[in-house]
Each structure stands twice: as structure tokens, then as C-alpha cells.
Short mmCIF file of C-alpha atoms and ligand atoms in Angstrom, two decimals:
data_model
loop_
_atom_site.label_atom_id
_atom_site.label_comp_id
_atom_site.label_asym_id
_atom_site.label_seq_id
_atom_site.Cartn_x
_atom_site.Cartn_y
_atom_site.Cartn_z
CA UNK K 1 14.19 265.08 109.79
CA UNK K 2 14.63 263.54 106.55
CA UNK K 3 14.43 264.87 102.92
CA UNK K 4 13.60 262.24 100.70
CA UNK K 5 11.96 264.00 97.96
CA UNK K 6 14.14 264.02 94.75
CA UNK K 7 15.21 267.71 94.96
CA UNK K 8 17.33 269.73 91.83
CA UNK K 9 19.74 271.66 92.79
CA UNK K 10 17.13 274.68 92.65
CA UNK K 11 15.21 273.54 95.01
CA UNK K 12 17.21 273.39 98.12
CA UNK K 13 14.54 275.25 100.40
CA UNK K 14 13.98 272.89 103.50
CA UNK K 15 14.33 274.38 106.48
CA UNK K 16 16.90 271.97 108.69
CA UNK K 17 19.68 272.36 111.01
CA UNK K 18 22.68 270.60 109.18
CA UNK K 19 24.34 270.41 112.57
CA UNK K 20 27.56 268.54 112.68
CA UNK K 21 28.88 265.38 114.24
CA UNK K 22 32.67 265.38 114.81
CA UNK K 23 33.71 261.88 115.14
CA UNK K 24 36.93 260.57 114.73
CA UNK K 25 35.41 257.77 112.28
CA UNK K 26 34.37 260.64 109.84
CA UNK K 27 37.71 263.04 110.22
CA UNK K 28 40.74 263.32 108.68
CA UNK K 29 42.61 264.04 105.57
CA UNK K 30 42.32 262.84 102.30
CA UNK K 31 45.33 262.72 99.63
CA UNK K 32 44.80 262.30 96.25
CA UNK K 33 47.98 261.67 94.15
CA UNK K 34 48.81 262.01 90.20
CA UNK K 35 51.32 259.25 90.31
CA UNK K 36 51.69 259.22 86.22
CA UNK K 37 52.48 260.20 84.10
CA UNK K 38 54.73 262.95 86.01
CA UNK K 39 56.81 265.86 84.76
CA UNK K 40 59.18 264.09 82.34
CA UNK K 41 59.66 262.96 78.77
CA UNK K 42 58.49 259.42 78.03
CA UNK K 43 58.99 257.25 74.88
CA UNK K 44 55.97 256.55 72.82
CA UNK K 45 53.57 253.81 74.33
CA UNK K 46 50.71 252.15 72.40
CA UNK K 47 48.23 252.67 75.77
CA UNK K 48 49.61 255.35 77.88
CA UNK K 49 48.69 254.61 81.16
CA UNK K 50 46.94 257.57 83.82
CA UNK K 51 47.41 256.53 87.06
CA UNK K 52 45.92 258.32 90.24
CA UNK K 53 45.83 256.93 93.91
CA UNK K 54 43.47 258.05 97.02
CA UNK K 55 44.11 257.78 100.53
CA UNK K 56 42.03 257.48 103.24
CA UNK K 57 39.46 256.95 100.56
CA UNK K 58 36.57 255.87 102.48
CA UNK K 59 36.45 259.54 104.29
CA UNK K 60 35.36 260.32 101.01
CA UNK K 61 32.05 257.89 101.19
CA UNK K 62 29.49 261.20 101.68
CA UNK K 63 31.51 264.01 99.32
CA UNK K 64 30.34 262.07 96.12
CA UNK K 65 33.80 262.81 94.54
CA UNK K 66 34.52 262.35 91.21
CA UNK K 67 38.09 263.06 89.02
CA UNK K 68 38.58 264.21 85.74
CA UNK K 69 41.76 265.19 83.86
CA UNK K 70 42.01 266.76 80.53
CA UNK K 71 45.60 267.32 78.18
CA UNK K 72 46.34 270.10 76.31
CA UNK K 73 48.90 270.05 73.13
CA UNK K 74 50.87 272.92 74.63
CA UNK K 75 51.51 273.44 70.48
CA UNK K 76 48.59 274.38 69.71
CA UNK K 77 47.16 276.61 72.74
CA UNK K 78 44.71 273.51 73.63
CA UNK K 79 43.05 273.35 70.07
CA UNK K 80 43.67 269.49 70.11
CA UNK K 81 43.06 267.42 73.39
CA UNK K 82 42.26 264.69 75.67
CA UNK K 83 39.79 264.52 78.22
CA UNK K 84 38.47 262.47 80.81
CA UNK K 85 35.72 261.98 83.83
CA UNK K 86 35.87 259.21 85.88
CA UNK K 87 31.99 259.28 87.84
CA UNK K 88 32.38 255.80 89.14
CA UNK K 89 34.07 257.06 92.54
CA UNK K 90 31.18 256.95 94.26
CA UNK K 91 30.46 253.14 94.29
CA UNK K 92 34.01 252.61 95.16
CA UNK K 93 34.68 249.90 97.43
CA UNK K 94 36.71 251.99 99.69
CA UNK K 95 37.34 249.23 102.34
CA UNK K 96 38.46 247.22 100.22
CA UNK K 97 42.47 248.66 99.79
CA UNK K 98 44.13 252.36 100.68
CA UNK K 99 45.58 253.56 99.12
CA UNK K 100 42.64 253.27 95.97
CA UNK K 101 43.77 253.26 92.70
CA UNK K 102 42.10 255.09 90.14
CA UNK K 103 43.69 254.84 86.43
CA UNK K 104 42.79 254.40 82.82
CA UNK K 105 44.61 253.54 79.43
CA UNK K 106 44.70 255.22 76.32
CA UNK K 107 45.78 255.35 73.04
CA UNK K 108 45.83 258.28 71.53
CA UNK K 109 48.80 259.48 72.77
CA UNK K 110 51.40 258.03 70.25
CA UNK K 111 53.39 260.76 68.81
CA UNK K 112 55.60 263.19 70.12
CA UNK K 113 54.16 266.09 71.67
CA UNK K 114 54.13 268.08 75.10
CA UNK K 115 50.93 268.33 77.15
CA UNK K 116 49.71 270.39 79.88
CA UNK K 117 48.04 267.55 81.98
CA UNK K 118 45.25 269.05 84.23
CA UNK K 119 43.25 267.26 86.55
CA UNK K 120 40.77 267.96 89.25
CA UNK K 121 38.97 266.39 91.85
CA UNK K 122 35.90 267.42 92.66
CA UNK K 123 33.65 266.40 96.25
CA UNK K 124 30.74 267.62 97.76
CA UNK K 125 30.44 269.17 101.20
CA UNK K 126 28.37 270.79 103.69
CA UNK K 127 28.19 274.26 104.86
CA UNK K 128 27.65 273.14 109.03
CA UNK K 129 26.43 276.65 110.16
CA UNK K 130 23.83 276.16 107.74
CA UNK K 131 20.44 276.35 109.53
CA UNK K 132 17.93 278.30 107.36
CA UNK K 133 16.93 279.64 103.86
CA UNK K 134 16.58 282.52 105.36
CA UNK K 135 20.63 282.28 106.02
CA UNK K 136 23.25 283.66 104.15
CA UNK K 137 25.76 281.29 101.99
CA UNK K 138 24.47 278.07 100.27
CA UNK K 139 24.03 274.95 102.04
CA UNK K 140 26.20 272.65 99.86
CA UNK K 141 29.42 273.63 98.13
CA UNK K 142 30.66 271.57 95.08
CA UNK K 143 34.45 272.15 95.06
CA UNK K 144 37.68 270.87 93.00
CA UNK K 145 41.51 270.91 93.56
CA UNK K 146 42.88 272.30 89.93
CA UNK K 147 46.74 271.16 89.40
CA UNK K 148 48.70 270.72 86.56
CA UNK K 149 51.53 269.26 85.28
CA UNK K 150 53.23 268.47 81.89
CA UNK K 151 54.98 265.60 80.09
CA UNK K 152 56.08 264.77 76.66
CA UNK K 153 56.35 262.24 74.69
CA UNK K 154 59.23 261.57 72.61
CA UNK K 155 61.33 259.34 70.53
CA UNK K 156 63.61 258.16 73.17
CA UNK K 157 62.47 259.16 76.38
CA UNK K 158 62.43 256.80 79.23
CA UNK K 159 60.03 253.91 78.47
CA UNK K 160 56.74 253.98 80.57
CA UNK K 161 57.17 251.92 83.38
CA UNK K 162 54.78 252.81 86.47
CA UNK K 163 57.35 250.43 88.32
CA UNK K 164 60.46 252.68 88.15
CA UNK K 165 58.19 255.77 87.66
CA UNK K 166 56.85 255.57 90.89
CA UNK K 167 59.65 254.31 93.13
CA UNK K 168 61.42 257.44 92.05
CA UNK K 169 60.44 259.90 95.43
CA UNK K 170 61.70 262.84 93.85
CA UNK K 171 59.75 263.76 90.25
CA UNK K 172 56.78 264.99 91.60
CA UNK K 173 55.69 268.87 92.77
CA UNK K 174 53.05 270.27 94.83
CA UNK K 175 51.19 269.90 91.22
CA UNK K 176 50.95 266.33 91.48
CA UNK K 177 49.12 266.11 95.09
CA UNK K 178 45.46 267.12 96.23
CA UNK K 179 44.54 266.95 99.92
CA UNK K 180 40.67 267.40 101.59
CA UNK K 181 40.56 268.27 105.13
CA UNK K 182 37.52 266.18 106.34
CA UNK K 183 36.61 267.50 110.01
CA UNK K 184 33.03 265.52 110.59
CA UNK K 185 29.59 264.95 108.94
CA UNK K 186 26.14 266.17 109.42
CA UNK K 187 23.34 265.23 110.85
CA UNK K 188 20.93 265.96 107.70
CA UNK K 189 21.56 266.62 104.22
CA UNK K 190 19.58 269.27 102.46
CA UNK K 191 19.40 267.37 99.23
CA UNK K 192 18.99 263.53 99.07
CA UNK K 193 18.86 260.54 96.41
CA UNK K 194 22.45 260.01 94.44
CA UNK K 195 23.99 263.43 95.13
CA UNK K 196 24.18 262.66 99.18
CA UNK K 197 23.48 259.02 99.52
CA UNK K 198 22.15 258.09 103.36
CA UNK K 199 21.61 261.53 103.87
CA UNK K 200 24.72 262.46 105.38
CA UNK K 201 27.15 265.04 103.82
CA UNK K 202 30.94 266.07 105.02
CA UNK K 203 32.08 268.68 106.20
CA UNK K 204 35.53 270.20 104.65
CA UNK K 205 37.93 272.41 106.84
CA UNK K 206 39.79 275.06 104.69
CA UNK K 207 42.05 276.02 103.95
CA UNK K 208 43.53 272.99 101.80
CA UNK K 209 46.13 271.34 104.07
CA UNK K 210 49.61 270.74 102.80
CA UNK K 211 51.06 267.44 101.41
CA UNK K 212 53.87 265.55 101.02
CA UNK K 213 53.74 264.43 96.94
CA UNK K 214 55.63 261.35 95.56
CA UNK K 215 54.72 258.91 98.67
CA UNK K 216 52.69 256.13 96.55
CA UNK K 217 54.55 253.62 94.82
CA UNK K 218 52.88 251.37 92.04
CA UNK K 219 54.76 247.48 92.56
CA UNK K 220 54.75 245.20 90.66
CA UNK K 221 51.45 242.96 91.53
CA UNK K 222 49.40 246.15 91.30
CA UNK K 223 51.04 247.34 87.67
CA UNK K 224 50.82 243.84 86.49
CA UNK K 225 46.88 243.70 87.45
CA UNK K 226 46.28 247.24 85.97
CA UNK K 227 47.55 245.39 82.28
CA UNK K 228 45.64 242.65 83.07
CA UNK K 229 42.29 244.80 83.33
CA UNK K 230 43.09 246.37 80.15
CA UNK K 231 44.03 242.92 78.35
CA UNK K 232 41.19 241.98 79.76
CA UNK K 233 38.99 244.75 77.87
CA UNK K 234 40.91 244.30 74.68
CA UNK K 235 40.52 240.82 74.95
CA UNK K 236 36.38 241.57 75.45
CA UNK K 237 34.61 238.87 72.60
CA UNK K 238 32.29 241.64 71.84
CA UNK K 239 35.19 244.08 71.37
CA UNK K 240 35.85 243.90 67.30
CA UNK K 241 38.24 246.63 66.87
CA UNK K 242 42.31 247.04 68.14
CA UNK K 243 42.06 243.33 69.35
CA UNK K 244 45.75 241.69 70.59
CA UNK K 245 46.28 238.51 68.51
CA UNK K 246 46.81 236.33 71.57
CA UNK K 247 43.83 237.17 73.14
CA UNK K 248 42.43 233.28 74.35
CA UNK K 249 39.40 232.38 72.12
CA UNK K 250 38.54 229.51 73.77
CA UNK K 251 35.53 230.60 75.59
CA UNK K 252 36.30 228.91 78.77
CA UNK K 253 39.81 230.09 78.70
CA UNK K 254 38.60 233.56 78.47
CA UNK K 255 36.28 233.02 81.46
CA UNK K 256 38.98 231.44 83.65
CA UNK K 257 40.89 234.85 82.66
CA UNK K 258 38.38 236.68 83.14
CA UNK K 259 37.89 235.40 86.75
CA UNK K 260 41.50 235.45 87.63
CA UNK K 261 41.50 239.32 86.47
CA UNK K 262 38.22 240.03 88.42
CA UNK K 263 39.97 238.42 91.68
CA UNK K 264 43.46 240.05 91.20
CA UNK K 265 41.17 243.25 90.66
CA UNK K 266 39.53 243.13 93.67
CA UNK K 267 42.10 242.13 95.47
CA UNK K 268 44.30 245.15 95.11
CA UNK K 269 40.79 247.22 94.54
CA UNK K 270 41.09 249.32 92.03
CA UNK K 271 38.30 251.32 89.27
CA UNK K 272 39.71 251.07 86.25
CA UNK K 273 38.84 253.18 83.40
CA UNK K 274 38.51 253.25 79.57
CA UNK K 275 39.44 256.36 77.45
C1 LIG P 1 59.80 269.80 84.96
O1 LIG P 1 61.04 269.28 84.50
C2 LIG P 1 61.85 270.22 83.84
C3 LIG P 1 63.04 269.49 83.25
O2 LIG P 1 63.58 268.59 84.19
C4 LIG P 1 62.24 271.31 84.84
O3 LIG P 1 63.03 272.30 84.19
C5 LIG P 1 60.95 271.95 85.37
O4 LIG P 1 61.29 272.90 86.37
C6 LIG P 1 60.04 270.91 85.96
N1 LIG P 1 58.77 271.53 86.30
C7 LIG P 1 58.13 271.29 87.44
C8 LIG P 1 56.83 271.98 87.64
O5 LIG P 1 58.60 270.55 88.30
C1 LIG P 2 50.28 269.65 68.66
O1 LIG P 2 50.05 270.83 67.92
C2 LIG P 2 51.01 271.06 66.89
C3 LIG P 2 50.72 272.45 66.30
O2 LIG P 2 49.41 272.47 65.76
C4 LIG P 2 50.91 269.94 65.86
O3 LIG P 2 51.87 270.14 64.85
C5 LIG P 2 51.17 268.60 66.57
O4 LIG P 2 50.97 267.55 65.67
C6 LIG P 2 50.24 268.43 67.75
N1 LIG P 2 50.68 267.26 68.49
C7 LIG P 2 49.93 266.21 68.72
C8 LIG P 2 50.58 265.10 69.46
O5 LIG P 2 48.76 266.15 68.36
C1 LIG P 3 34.38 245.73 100.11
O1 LIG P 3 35.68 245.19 100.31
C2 LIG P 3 35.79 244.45 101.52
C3 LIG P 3 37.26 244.07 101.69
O2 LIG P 3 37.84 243.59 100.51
C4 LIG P 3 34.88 243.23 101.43
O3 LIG P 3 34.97 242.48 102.62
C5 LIG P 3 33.46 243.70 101.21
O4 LIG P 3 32.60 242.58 101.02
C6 LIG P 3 33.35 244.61 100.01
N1 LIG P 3 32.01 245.19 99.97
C7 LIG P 3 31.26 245.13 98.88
C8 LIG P 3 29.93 245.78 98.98
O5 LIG P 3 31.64 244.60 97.85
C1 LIG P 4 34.42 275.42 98.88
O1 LIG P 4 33.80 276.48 98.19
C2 LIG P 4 33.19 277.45 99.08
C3 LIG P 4 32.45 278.44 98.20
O2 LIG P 4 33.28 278.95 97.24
C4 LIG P 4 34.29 278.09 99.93
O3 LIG P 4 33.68 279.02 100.83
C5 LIG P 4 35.00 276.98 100.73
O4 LIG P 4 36.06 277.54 101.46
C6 LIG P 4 35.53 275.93 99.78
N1 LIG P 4 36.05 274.82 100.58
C7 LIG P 4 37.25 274.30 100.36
C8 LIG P 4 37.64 273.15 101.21
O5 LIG P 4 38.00 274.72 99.48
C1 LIG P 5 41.58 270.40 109.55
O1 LIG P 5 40.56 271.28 109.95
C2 LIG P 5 40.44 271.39 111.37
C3 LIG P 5 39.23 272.25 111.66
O2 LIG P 5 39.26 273.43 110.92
C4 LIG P 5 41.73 271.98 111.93
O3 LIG P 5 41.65 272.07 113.34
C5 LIG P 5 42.90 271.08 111.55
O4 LIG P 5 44.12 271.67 111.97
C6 LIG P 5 42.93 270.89 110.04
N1 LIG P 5 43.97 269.92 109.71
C7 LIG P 5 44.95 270.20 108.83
C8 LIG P 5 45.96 269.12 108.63
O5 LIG P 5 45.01 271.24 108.21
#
């Protein structure tokens, strides 16, 4: 039986059998990694870059995930901040590369300062015993992983390099991983339309599995096509403000590198993000 009616959240009252398929296709575990910045002191940057990486992404095609971070001045008891939500996850390509990276620039991190970095991901899931209103416990559950870490910026810290960042194994804590136990999907899906695309919703073991942080490294090509994406927005003719000097203005330069970012892009398939 299918729901196709464009339920809220209120209205979850059909009366289905979730049921659960346990398929090897549809199980296993999910990592998501904060790969930088990390818990160490870095020299101011003009765009600071935030960096996260998924594996085993495509598990994550029915939990309609989505990330969001947020800093905190640890000065100021989080009066002043920075915050985040990336909601593009779910039309991720996940096929296309794994691990996926997930990152974004910004600028407004240029003077010295330590910040509480939090981030979360958050998925969708399905409660598989779930036959009934008349049962006890909700259908769906909407859950996050909460970590922190914190970083500063300072006049002469180590100069932000996702390169060298990364290939060190042994800066990162239990802070900077997330992992999702996926164990199957169901059969049904008590709400449709864009919360549970197809109709099909995970199911999540708990509790959260352990993880081994500090396992994805950033190289080269990958670092050099996350600057290219955001030379590539700077560069934008319809972008007016914070513009580089060199972007090309020749407009069929700009498409040529345009097309050569879109390709590098998708070749290493990545969601890039704006602040
Ligand atoms: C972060 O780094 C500082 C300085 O190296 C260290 O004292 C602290 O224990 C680290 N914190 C975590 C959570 O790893
Ligand atoms: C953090 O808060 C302190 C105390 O209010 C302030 O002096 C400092 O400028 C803030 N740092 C940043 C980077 O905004
Ligand atoms: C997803 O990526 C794969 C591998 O790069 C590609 O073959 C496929 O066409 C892409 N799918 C879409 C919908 O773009
Ligand atoms: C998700 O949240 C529900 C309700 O709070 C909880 O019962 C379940 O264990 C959580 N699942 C995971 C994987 O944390
Ligand atoms: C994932 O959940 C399944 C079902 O609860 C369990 O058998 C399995 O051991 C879990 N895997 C990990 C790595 O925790």
C-alpha cells in the first residue's frame, strides 16, 4: 500500500505495516567525518575552509540526511557566531565517489579567536515494529549525532592546508567522527513526497557503533578542485562584491573554466557549499 497524499508531520495516521527488508544492498554503516578544521590553532585564512566527508554515502539515499555545524566564540559564551545547514544531501549523487565530500568556505573567520565548532548530522529513520496508530512509539524518528570540537585561530598558527591537515592520522577524537548503523529498509513509508522519497525509509540499529576517526585524507586533486569551486563562485559575472582581480573576463574563458570546474567537480563528486 502506498501513501501518496502530501501528509505533515501531524498527520501520520495510516494504518500500514512498515515491515522490514534486510538486504545486504540496504545495510551497513555509515561514517561521517569532520576532517577540518580539527582541534588545533591555525593562522588566519581569508576563506576558512569546513570540510566533512561521508562514507558509504549512498546507504544514506532513504534517511534524507542533512548536516549543519554552528561556531561559538568560546569568549563570549556563544553571543557571536557562525552557523550553517547544508539541505542539499539529499540530491547527492552518492554513486558517483565514497567517500562524499561535503565542505564550504567562509570568510568571516579572520581574526584570532577560539571556537567551539559543533556539528550534527541529522537522518531520518523508521521505527520497523511499527504496525498501527493504535501502537505505542512514533513511526519515524528524526535523529542527529551532536559532537564538538574546537580550534583557534591565531597569528602564527600552522597555515590551513587540508593537504597536511588531513594526512596527519593522529589530530582527531571521537569528536570528530559520526557513525549510523543502517540494518535494512521498509517496505512502506508512513509519510511520502520529499521527506521519504520512493517511499522507502531506513531502518537505524542503536546503539551508535564505534569508529575509527582520522581515516580520510584530502590529496591534492580533491583540495585543488574544492578552490577551484570556490574561485569559481567568486569568479561568478553576476557576483559584484569580494571579486579576485584575476578572475577571466573573457566570457568564453570563463565558460571553458567553468566547464573544466564542473567536470573536475563531478569527477571527485563533491556538494559544495557557500557560507
Ligand atoms: C586539543 O588540543 C589541546 C592542545 O594540544 C589538548 O590539550 C586537548 O586535550 C585537545 N582536546 C581534544 C578534545 O582532543
Ligand atoms: C570573541 O568574543 C570576545 C569577547 O566578547 C571578543 O573580544 C572577540 O573579538 C570575539 N572574537 C571574535 C573572533 O569575534
Ligand atoms: C551519478 O554518478 C555516476 C558515476 O559518476 C554517473 O554514472 C551517473 O550518471 C550519475 N547520476 C546522475 C543522476 O547524475
Ligand atoms: C532515534 O531516536 C529514537 C527516539 O528518541 C530512539 O528511540 C532511537 O534509539 C534513536 N536512534 C538512534 C540510532 O540513535
Ligand atoms: C548494527 O545493528 C545490527 C542489528 O541491531 C547489529 O546486529 C550489528 O552488530 C550492528 N553493527 C554494529 C557495527 O554495531
Amino acid at each position: 500500500m502506498h501513501f501518496r497524499s502530501r501528509v505533515t508531520w501531524s498527520l501520520l495516521l495510516s494504518l500500514i505495516s512498515l515491515g522490514i527488508v534486510a538486504d545486504a544492498a540496504d545495510s551497513g554503516i555509515i561514517e561521517v567525518d569532520l576532517l577540518f578544521p580539527r582541534n588545533e590553532t591555525y593562522a588566519p585564512t581569508e576563506w576558512m575552509p569546513f570540510v566533512f566527508s561521508i562514507r558509504n554515502g549512498e546507504l544514506s539515499k532513504h534517511l534524507n540526511p542533512f548536516l549543519r555545524y554552528r561556531g561559538w566564540n568560546t569568549s563570549d559564551l556563544g553571543a557571536h557566531g557562525f552557523t550553517f545547514r547544508n539541505e542539499k544531501l539529499k540530491f547527492a549523487n552518492w554513486s558517483s565517489q565514497n567517500p562524499y565530500f561535503v565542505y564550504n568556505f567562509r570568510n568571516d573567520l579572520q581574526s584570532e579567536g577560539t571556537w567551539w565548532l559543533d556539528w550534527e548530522f541529522y537522518f531520518l529513520s523508521c521505527n520497523e515494529d511499527f504496525t498501527s496508530v493504535l501502537d505505542p512509539g512514533a513511526p519515524v524518528f528524526l535523529n542527529n549525532t551532536f559532537r564538538r570540537i574546537t580550534f583557534t585561530i591565531k597569528e602564527g598558527g600552522q597555515p590551513v592546508d587540508l593537504v597536511a591537515a588531513t594526512a596527519n592520522d593522529k589530530t582527531c577524537s571521537e569528536q570528530n567522527i559520526a557513525a549510523i548503523n543502517v540494518t535494512g529498509k521498509t517496505q512502506d513509508a508512513p509519510l511520502s513526497g520529499d521527506e521519504l522519497p520512493d517511499d522507502i525509509c531506513a531502518v537505524v540499529g542503536s546503539p551508535e557503533p564505534s569508529a575509527i576517526p582520522c581515516q580520510v585524507k584530502v590529496d591534492s586533486a580533491v583540495a585543488a578542485s574544492m578552490t577551484a569551486s570556490l574561485r569559481d563562485r567568486l569568479c561568478d559575472p553576476l557576483r559584484t562584491i569580494d571579486r579576485p582581480d584575476d578572475c577571466p573576463e573573457d566570457s568564453a574563458a570563463m565558460r571553458l573554466a567553468v566547464a573544466g570546474v564542473a567536470c573536475l567537480a563531478a569527477a571527485v563528486g563533491m556538494l559544495g557549499f557557500f557560507a
